[in-house]
Amino acid sequence: MAVTDYLRERFFPHIWCPGCGHGIVLNGLIRAIEQLGLSKNEIVMVSGIGCSSRISGYVDVHTLHTLHGRALAFATGVKLSKPELNVIVPMGDGDALAIGGNHFIHAARRNIAMTALVMNNRIYGMTGGQYSPLSGYGTIATTAPYTNIDQGFDVVALSIAAGATFVARTTTYHVKEISDIIQQAILHDGFSVVEILSQCPTYFGRHNRLGSAVDMMRHFKENTVRIGSKAAEEHPDRLQRGIFVQKEQPEYCVEYDKVIERARKTFRAQE
Ligand SMILES: Cc1ncc(C[n+]2csc(CCOP(=O)(O)OP(=O)(O)O)c2C)c(N)n1
Ligand code: SF4
């Protein structure tokens, strides 16, 4: 199938600004689904609110566009009732880790099988460039015109600490890597997190004088290195990309079924 077969073109033109990284993520996501040979009926995409969260409006699979920060809570309900479906949750950094931070750490801790995509542009794009927990110390935002003094989260470290069993990072510059990693994340039988550094030239880029969208993507290219590569050895200060964690652990829906079975047996024994 062609990429456009997965799109609801009736909702176009899309809302994204020229140069926004979110369209690149959508492209990588669709290619991953296509390469895995999944039918549209096998996929549920659940999202909250944000420029990034608009992805679920544009894809022609089962979709649920819910409340800001609550996508993982809705997705948990969907997955528990239909564990045979592949649940994918595209989120912005604000959606996933500010208002949705609690849902994020607990979904990771439970190891429920779904793929959380954190599209990290370090800002609240949709609402006008307020700083997020990913903006980082020393950055400028609409709500921090005299410099943001909050330290930022490290999405990878946070996900690992919360118990996610698949954790990866890539960027919008590395387009093939996006679809390769998302494929592995979808195949993983547990909670998978893929952080994708994405550019918001309109707010984060403009406030922080980072130049055009192309300049921002060049920055991703020049300041990240693949885990285990020679470049990573030579430049330990650069941000690492790739798969950090990929391990097996009991999956939540499978364990939940066992609880139901135990309860049924106890109930029958009492009859
Ligand atoms: C309960 C609630 N609080 C606040 C908002 C306003 N709001 C909508 S999107 C958003 C932040 C979007 O930022 P992010 O999730 O990082 O995505 P981006 O737009 O940058 O892709 C906020 C604060 C809302 N819709 N609902
Ligand atoms: S405001 Fe930023 S995140 Fe939103 S569409 Fe524009 S460039 Fe993308």
Tab-separated table of C-alpha atoms and ligand atoms in Angstrom:
chain	number	residue	atom	x	y	z
A	1	MET	CA	0.000	0.000	0.000
A	2	ALA	CA	1.120	3.601	-0.533
A	3	VAL	CA	1.637	5.933	2.445
A	4	THR	CA	-1.401	7.942	1.345
A	5	ASP	CA	-3.612	4.831	1.728
A	6	TYR	CA	-3.160	5.207	5.493
A	7	LEU	CA	-4.202	8.862	5.535
A	8	ARG	CA	-7.584	10.499	5.955
A	9	GLU	CA	-6.942	13.114	3.314
A	10	ARG	CA	-10.419	14.503	3.844
A	11	PHE	CA	-9.003	16.201	6.969
A	12	PHE	CA	-6.262	17.961	4.971
A	13	PRO	CA	-4.803	20.550	4.806
A	14	HIS	CA	-3.194	19.512	8.095
A	15	ILE	CA	-2.642	22.001	10.920
A	16	TRP	CA	1.164	21.766	11.053
A	17	CYS	CA	3.366	24.790	10.271
A	18	PRO	CA	5.834	24.540	7.396
A	19	GLY	CA	8.942	22.735	8.683
A	20	CYS	CA	7.231	21.151	11.712
A	21	GLY	CA	8.819	17.804	12.597
A	22	HIS	CA	5.541	16.053	13.361
A	23	GLY	CA	4.796	15.241	9.699
A	24	ILE	CA	8.134	13.431	9.475
A	25	VAL	CA	7.140	11.315	12.463
A	26	LEU	CA	3.793	10.532	10.827
A	27	ASN	CA	5.620	9.417	7.683
A	28	GLY	CA	7.956	7.153	9.699
A	29	LEU	CA	5.053	5.727	11.664
A	30	ILE	CA	3.037	4.870	8.548
A	31	ARG	CA	6.084	3.268	6.907
A	32	ALA	CA	6.651	1.156	10.031
A	33	ILE	CA	3.033	-0.054	9.975
A	34	GLU	CA	3.228	-0.759	6.251
A	35	GLN	CA	6.515	-2.654	6.545
A	36	LEU	CA	5.125	-4.802	9.345
A	37	GLY	CA	2.235	-5.706	7.036
A	38	LEU	CA	-0.378	-4.784	9.654
A	39	SER	CA	-3.912	-4.225	8.437
A	40	LYS	CA	-5.604	-0.971	9.403
A	41	ASN	CA	-8.101	-2.987	11.430
A	42	GLU	CA	-5.385	-4.291	13.736
A	43	ILE	CA	-4.308	-0.846	14.898
A	44	VAL	CA	-5.774	1.597	17.393
A	45	MET	CA	-4.181	5.007	17.699
A	46	VAL	CA	-5.028	6.959	20.832
A	47	SER	CA	-3.964	10.516	21.450
A	48	GLY	CA	-4.574	13.510	23.678
A	49	ILE	CA	-4.363	17.146	22.583
A	50	GLY	CA	-1.483	18.980	20.930
A	51	CYS	CA	0.005	19.530	17.475
A	52	SER	CA	1.641	16.091	17.810
A	53	SER	CA	-1.590	14.474	18.980
A	54	ARG	CA	-3.278	15.507	15.717
A	55	ILE	CA	-1.610	12.463	14.156
A	56	SER	CA	-4.466	10.252	15.256
A	57	GLY	CA	-6.898	12.465	13.325
A	58	TYR	CA	-4.971	11.996	10.092
A	59	VAL	CA	-4.463	8.208	10.064
A	60	ASP	CA	-7.073	5.864	8.665
A	61	VAL	CA	-6.931	3.251	11.449
A	62	HIS	CA	-9.128	2.955	14.552
A	63	THR	CA	-8.551	6.227	16.378
A	64	LEU	CA	-9.468	7.885	19.627
A	65	HIS	CA	-8.728	11.576	20.118
A	66	THR	CA	-9.143	12.170	23.823
A	67	LEU	CA	-8.247	14.595	26.623
A	68	HIS	CA	-4.919	16.376	26.970
A	69	GLY	CA	-2.568	14.157	28.994
A	70	ARG	CA	-4.975	11.248	29.289
A	71	ALA	CA	-4.158	9.279	26.137
A	72	LEU	CA	-2.379	6.481	28.005
A	73	ALA	CA	-5.299	6.072	30.405
A	74	PHE	CA	-7.753	5.671	27.486
A	75	ALA	CA	-5.262	3.430	25.682
A	76	THR	CA	-5.021	1.195	28.760
A	77	GLY	CA	-8.789	0.681	28.667
A	78	VAL	CA	-8.708	-0.113	24.942
A	79	LYS	CA	-5.823	-2.563	25.305
A	80	LEU	CA	-7.397	-4.389	28.265
A	81	SER	CA	-10.656	-4.881	26.376
A	82	LYS	CA	-9.018	-5.763	23.018
A	83	PRO	CA	-5.521	-7.100	23.809
A	84	GLU	CA	-5.176	-8.569	20.310
A	85	LEU	CA	-4.977	-5.045	18.784
A	86	ASN	CA	-1.802	-2.985	18.409
A	87	VAL	CA	-2.209	0.199	20.424
A	88	ILE	CA	-0.049	3.182	19.468
A	89	VAL	CA	-0.088	6.438	21.449
A	90	PRO	CA	1.486	9.512	19.765
A	91	MET	CA	2.077	12.275	22.325
A	92	GLY	CA	3.836	15.611	22.640
A	93	ASP	CA	6.328	16.159	25.451
A	94	GLY	CA	3.748	18.252	27.319
A	95	ASP	CA	0.960	15.737	26.772
A	96	ALA	CA	3.168	12.791	27.828
A	97	LEU	CA	5.226	14.248	30.651
A	98	ALA	CA	3.610	17.411	32.039
A	99	ILE	CA	-0.139	16.889	32.475
A	100	GLY	CA	0.217	13.207	31.499
A	101	GLY	CA	3.331	12.462	33.550
A	102	ASN	CA	1.599	10.303	36.136
A	103	HIS	CA	-0.159	8.169	33.519
A	104	PHE	CA	3.150	7.786	31.732
A	105	ILE	CA	5.161	6.430	34.663
A	106	HIS	CA	2.401	4.062	35.762
A	107	ALA	CA	1.723	2.674	32.268
A	108	ALA	CA	5.482	2.019	32.056
A	109	ARG	CA	5.523	0.405	35.496
A	110	ARG	CA	2.656	-1.947	34.595
A	111	ASN	CA	4.281	-3.037	31.351
A	112	ILE	CA	1.057	-2.942	29.362
A	113	ALA	CA	1.767	-3.728	25.705
A	114	MET	CA	1.472	-0.515	23.737
A	115	THR	CA	3.777	1.897	21.947
A	116	ALA	CA	4.180	5.393	23.385
A	117	LEU	CA	5.682	7.856	20.909
A	118	VAL	CA	6.997	10.967	22.652
A	119	MET	CA	7.404	13.672	20.022
A	120	ASN	CA	9.770	15.910	21.919
A	121	ASN	CA	9.914	19.454	20.539
A	122	ARG	CA	10.654	20.855	24.032
A	123	ILE	CA	7.655	23.222	23.989
A	124	TYR	CA	3.848	23.436	24.033
A	125	GLY	CA	3.403	24.079	20.314
A	126	MET	CA	-0.369	24.076	20.017
A	127	THR	CA	-1.037	26.670	22.696
A	128	GLY	CA	1.656	29.171	21.750
A	129	GLY	CA	5.071	28.128	23.001
A	130	GLN	CA	4.819	27.743	26.776
A	131	TYR	CA	7.763	25.861	28.325
A	132	SER	CA	7.385	22.147	29.026
A	133	PRO	CA	9.234	19.743	31.357
A	134	LEU	CA	11.489	19.040	28.380
A	135	SER	CA	12.402	22.640	27.508
A	136	GLY	CA	15.460	22.482	29.729
A	137	TYR	CA	17.397	24.939	31.851
A	138	GLY	CA	18.440	28.114	30.095
A	139	THR	CA	15.904	28.048	27.271
A	140	ILE	CA	13.435	30.771	26.306
A	141	ALA	CA	9.677	30.218	25.998
A	142	THR	CA	6.587	32.415	25.738
A	143	THR	CA	6.089	31.871	29.490
A	144	ALA	CA	9.818	32.187	30.260
A	145	PRO	CA	10.885	35.332	28.366
A	146	TYR	CA	13.685	35.945	30.913
A	147	THR	CA	14.944	32.319	30.764
A	148	ASN	CA	13.511	29.052	31.974
A	149	ILE	CA	15.187	27.908	35.202
A	150	ASP	CA	13.492	24.465	35.367
A	151	GLN	CA	15.743	21.479	34.710
A	152	GLY	CA	14.411	19.168	31.979
A	153	PHE	CA	13.559	15.469	32.160
A	154	ASP	CA	15.616	12.923	30.268
A	155	VAL	CA	12.819	10.874	28.628
A	156	VAL	CA	15.000	7.798	28.202
A	157	ALA	CA	16.260	7.768	31.801
A	158	LEU	CA	12.766	8.480	33.150
A	159	SER	CA	11.201	5.674	31.088
A	160	ILE	CA	13.840	3.179	32.198
A	161	ALA	CA	13.440	4.182	35.848
A	162	ALA	CA	9.644	3.845	35.555
A	163	GLY	CA	10.029	0.283	34.246
A	164	ALA	CA	9.426	0.527	30.485
A	165	THR	CA	10.714	-2.670	28.863
A	166	PHE	CA	11.567	-1.093	25.498
A	167	VAL	CA	13.125	2.376	25.411
A	168	ALA	CA	14.554	4.115	22.367
A	169	ARG	CA	15.428	7.559	21.051
A	170	THR	CA	15.775	8.962	17.559
A	171	THR	CA	15.245	12.286	15.751
A	172	THR	CA	13.378	13.664	12.757
A	173	TYR	CA	16.689	13.912	10.882
A	174	HIS	CA	17.047	10.107	11.052
A	175	VAL	CA	13.993	9.181	9.004
A	176	LYS	CA	14.824	5.521	8.345
A	177	GLU	CA	15.770	5.022	11.979
A	178	ILE	CA	12.307	6.327	12.991
A	179	SER	CA	10.483	3.596	11.087
A	180	ASP	CA	13.003	0.857	12.011
A	181	ILE	CA	12.723	1.654	15.715
A	182	ILE	CA	8.926	2.048	15.651
A	183	GLN	CA	8.633	-1.372	13.999
A	184	GLN	CA	10.596	-2.964	16.823
A	185	ALA	CA	8.608	-1.018	19.402
A	186	ILE	CA	5.299	-2.251	17.929
A	187	LEU	CA	6.567	-5.855	17.912
A	188	HIS	CA	7.692	-5.606	21.539
A	189	ASP	CA	5.411	-7.425	23.987
A	190	GLY	CA	5.324	-4.776	26.706
A	191	PHE	CA	5.331	-1.018	27.211
A	192	SER	CA	7.560	0.541	24.573
A	193	VAL	CA	8.684	4.166	24.537
A	194	VAL	CA	10.174	5.868	21.494
A	195	GLU	CA	11.349	9.426	22.061
A	196	ILE	CA	11.632	11.320	18.786
A	197	LEU	CA	13.336	14.711	18.935
A	198	SER	CA	11.140	16.852	16.698
A	199	GLN	CA	11.513	20.492	15.686
A	200	CYS	CA	9.027	23.274	16.385
A	201	PRO	CA	10.549	26.109	14.318
A	202	THR	CA	7.571	28.355	15.070
A	203	TYR	CA	8.044	28.560	18.849
A	204	PHE	CA	11.040	26.681	20.278
A	205	GLY	CA	13.194	27.492	17.265
A	206	ARG	CA	12.195	31.156	17.048
A	207	HIS	CA	12.367	31.873	20.804
A	208	ASN	CA	15.786	30.233	21.073
A	209	ARG	CA	17.189	31.593	17.796
A	210	LEU	CA	17.865	28.148	16.391
A	211	GLY	CA	17.293	29.134	12.774
A	212	SER	CA	15.114	27.348	10.242
A	213	ALA	CA	13.622	23.860	10.449
A	214	VAL	CA	16.559	22.638	8.371
A	215	ASP	CA	19.016	24.197	10.838
A	216	MET	CA	17.208	22.494	13.709
A	217	MET	CA	17.393	19.120	11.951
A	218	ARG	CA	21.078	19.691	11.190
A	219	HIS	CA	21.534	20.244	14.925
A	220	PHE	CA	19.958	16.790	15.562
A	221	LYS	CA	22.355	15.286	13.031
A	222	GLU	CA	25.454	16.942	14.453
A	223	ASN	CA	24.680	16.575	18.142
A	224	THR	CA	23.497	12.978	18.415
A	225	VAL	CA	25.365	9.685	18.043
A	226	ARG	CA	24.248	6.079	17.671
A	227	ILE	CA	24.703	3.946	20.815
A	228	GLY	CA	27.760	1.735	20.517
A	229	SER	CA	29.160	3.613	17.508
A	230	LYS	CA	32.702	4.917	17.123
A	231	ALA	CA	31.229	8.445	17.159
A	232	ALA	CA	29.646	7.712	20.555
A	233	GLU	CA	33.072	6.711	21.924
A	234	GLU	CA	34.701	9.805	20.465
A	235	HIS	CA	31.944	12.210	21.583
A	236	PRO	CA	30.639	11.052	24.977
A	237	ASP	CA	29.025	14.492	25.477
A	238	ARG	CA	26.571	14.011	22.583
A	239	LEU	CA	23.038	12.687	23.047
A	240	GLN	CA	22.734	8.987	22.210
A	241	ARG	CA	20.212	7.476	19.772
A	242	GLY	CA	19.092	3.895	19.360
A	243	ILE	CA	17.509	1.216	21.550
A	244	PHE	CA	18.549	1.524	25.205
A	245	VAL	CA	16.396	-1.211	26.744
A	246	GLN	CA	14.652	-4.228	25.211
A	247	LYS	CA	13.757	-6.881	27.749
A	248	GLU	CA	11.044	-9.419	28.507
A	249	GLN	CA	8.844	-9.067	31.559
A	250	PRO	CA	5.265	-10.272	32.339
A	251	GLU	CA	2.813	-8.259	30.219
A	252	TYR	CA	-0.126	-6.615	32.012
A	253	CYS	CA	-3.063	-7.956	29.924
A	254	VAL	CA	-1.731	-11.516	30.143
A	255	GLU	CA	-1.329	-11.178	33.913
A	256	TYR	CA	-4.770	-9.607	34.217
A	257	ASP	CA	-6.321	-12.626	32.458
A	258	LYS	CA	-4.651	-14.872	35.008
A	259	VAL	CA	-6.231	-12.863	37.822
A	260	ILE	CA	-9.661	-13.277	36.186
A	261	GLU	CA	-9.075	-17.029	35.883
A	262	ARG	CA	-7.997	-17.279	39.549
A	263	ALA	CA	-11.094	-15.349	40.645
A	264	ARG	CA	-13.340	-17.588	38.514
A	265	LYS	CA	-11.845	-20.750	39.988
A	266	THR	CA	-12.305	-19.451	43.534
A	267	PHE	CA	-15.902	-18.469	42.742
A	268	ARG	CA	-16.685	-21.904	41.194
A	269	ALA	CA	-15.151	-23.705	44.182
A	270	GLN	CA	-17.498	-21.787	46.489
A	271	GLU	CA	-20.656	-22.711	44.488
B	1	LIG	C1	-6.830	19.818	30.531
B	1	LIG	C2	-6.194	20.701	29.489
B	1	LIG	N1	-5.244	21.565	29.854
B	1	LIG	C3	-4.644	22.356	28.949
B	1	LIG	C4	-5.025	22.282	27.644
B	1	LIG	C5	-4.385	23.216	26.627
B	1	LIG	N2	-3.378	22.511	25.832
B	1	LIG	C6	-3.708	21.957	24.638
B	1	LIG	S1	-2.396	21.253	23.884
B	1	LIG	C7	-1.360	21.729	25.125
B	1	LIG	C8	0.120	21.452	25.107
B	1	LIG	C9	0.624	20.879	23.841
B	1	LIG	O1	2.002	20.605	23.941
B	1	LIG	P1	2.602	19.207	23.612
B	1	LIG	O2	1.821	18.115	24.226
B	1	LIG	O3	4.049	19.228	23.964
B	1	LIG	O4	2.392	19.049	22.047
B	1	LIG	P2	2.822	19.971	20.812
B	1	LIG	O5	1.665	20.882	20.536
B	1	LIG	O6	4.073	20.708	21.180
B	1	LIG	O7	3.055	18.986	19.722
B	1	LIG	C10	-2.054	22.414	26.139
B	1	LIG	C11	-1.426	22.967	27.359
B	1	LIG	C12	-6.029	21.362	27.285
B	1	LIG	N3	-6.421	21.187	26.008
B	1	LIG	N4	-6.595	20.581	28.220
B	2	SF4	S1	3.404	25.257	16.527
B	2	SF4	FE1	5.290	24.056	16.459
B	2	SF4	S2	4.625	21.952	16.966
B	2	SF4	FE2	2.790	23.109	16.357
B	2	SF4	S3	2.548	22.741	14.183
B	2	SF4	FE3	3.720	24.637	14.397
B	2	SF4	S4	5.859	23.966	14.287
B	2	SF4	FE4	4.641	22.163	14.719
